[in-house]
């Protein structure tokens, strides 16, 4: 019988901790400080550092884990520790360990299918996010709004300073037949791209707490009757996208119609102060869908 916590303790935690120790050390943290932050001994930190970081990533590949996602998770954890936010670190590391453990088990062990379907870490903000996203998917015909990249929705209970403050799906909302399907679990830092959009929006309007991307709405011009709509793009590169998006966000729009560009699909970003505001916007955007 496969036990979730045994797999986490033997395979996932040592791997995650090893990469995190290397990340903190590369940022200038002393071995003593790292030991204090992670609740381990200094000799243990030395032992983690004695192995090249490539060995940890090689092990991740052996477990068939996504190394890019692992790097992203480690950066989130290091950022959280750098902010001296111990409570958020505990929530985040537990969420990440569960995510990586289930990713491994759901591929390797058939008997874990039910846990893979229902397993979750309980946190009031995560549960609130989960309920609101499930409500949106069940109440509104957003399957007609799903772009090729899928939909994500992000939420922050406070003005965000970094992705660790922003909850998003580890996967996406996709179109499956004639309905929308939620893939992945809510997690702090769950969406790199959309989290950054919300953080940037909140920089110029500190009431912004929710963001969502949808397929491009051709008649978005008509939404100007109700919302502040701005256009962005097309872009020749991802760097140009972020530069032009920030210029647009200085005007505090409710909706950004992004025309896409090289390697970027045209999409619409909805920026809201609450989930209620997001739902109101969805009613108008869905009715305007071509």
PDB file of N, CA and C in Angstrom, residues 28-29 133 143 148 199 212 234 251 269-271 276:
ATOM      1  N   UNK A  28      22.993  34.479  -1.004  1.00  0.00           N
ATOM      2  CA  UNK A  28      23.834  35.075   0.026  1.00  0.00           C
ATOM      3  C   UNK A  28      23.481  34.701   1.449  1.00  0.00           C
ATOM      4  N   UNK A  29      22.522  33.797   1.637  1.00  0.00           N
ATOM      5  CA  UNK A  29      22.190  33.339   2.985  1.00  0.00           C
ATOM      6  C   UNK A  29      23.309  32.442   3.508  1.00  0.00           C
ATOM      7  N   UNK A 133     -14.256  29.949  -8.065  1.00  0.00           N
ATOM      8  CA  UNK A 133     -13.925  29.476  -9.413  1.00  0.00           C
ATOM      9  C   UNK A 133     -14.920  28.403  -9.858  1.00  0.00           C
ATOM     10  N   UNK A 143     -17.089  28.162 -21.420  1.00  0.00           N
ATOM     11  CA  UNK A 143     -16.437  27.311 -22.423  1.00  0.00           C
ATOM     12  C   UNK A 143     -16.288  28.049 -23.744  1.00  0.00           C
ATOM     13  N   UNK A 148      -6.834  29.324 -26.600  1.00  0.00           N
ATOM     14  CA  UNK A 148      -5.973  28.157 -26.817  1.00  0.00           C
ATOM     15  C   UNK A 148      -5.106  27.869 -25.596  1.00  0.00           C
ATOM     16  N   UNK A 199      -0.408  41.630 -10.152  1.00  0.00           N
ATOM     17  CA  UNK A 199       0.523  42.419  -9.334  1.00  0.00           C
ATOM     18  C   UNK A 199       0.770  43.778  -9.985  1.00  0.00           C
ATOM     19  N   UNK A 212      -8.569  37.656 -14.584  1.00  0.00           N
ATOM     20  CA  UNK A 212      -8.929  36.480 -15.382  1.00  0.00           C
ATOM     21  C   UNK A 212      -8.580  36.755 -16.837  1.00  0.00           C
ATOM     22  N   UNK A 234      -0.257  44.908 -31.113  1.00  0.00           N
ATOM     23  CA  UNK A 234       0.486  43.643 -31.037  1.00  0.00           C
ATOM     24  C   UNK A 234       1.952  43.834 -30.647  1.00  0.00           C
ATOM     25  N   UNK A 251      -3.254  53.431 -16.546  1.00  0.00           N
ATOM     26  CA  UNK A 251      -4.542  54.122 -16.704  1.00  0.00           C
ATOM     27  C   UNK A 251      -5.677  53.379 -15.992  1.00  0.00           C
ATOM     28  N   UNK A 269      -7.917  40.471 -20.746  1.00  0.00           N
ATOM     29  CA  UNK A 269      -7.672  40.401 -19.304  1.00  0.00           C
ATOM     30  C   UNK A 269      -8.762  41.196 -18.593  1.00  0.00           C
ATOM     31  N   UNK A 270      -9.447  40.538 -17.674  1.00  0.00           N
ATOM     32  CA  UNK A 270     -10.443  41.209 -16.840  1.00  0.00           C
ATOM     33  C   UNK A 270      -9.802  41.476 -15.485  1.00  0.00           C
ATOM     34  N   UNK A 271      -9.832  42.721 -15.048  1.00  0.00           N
ATOM     35  CA  UNK A 271      -9.232  43.118 -13.771  1.00  0.00           C
ATOM     36  C   UNK A 271     -10.347  43.612 -12.861  1.00  0.00           C
ATOM     37  N   UNK A 276     -17.276  39.213  -7.174  1.00  0.00           N
ATOM     38  CA  UNK A 276     -18.586  39.710  -7.599  1.00  0.00           C
ATOM     39  C   UNK A 276     -18.442  40.605  -8.829  1.00  0.00           C
TER      40      UNK A 276
END
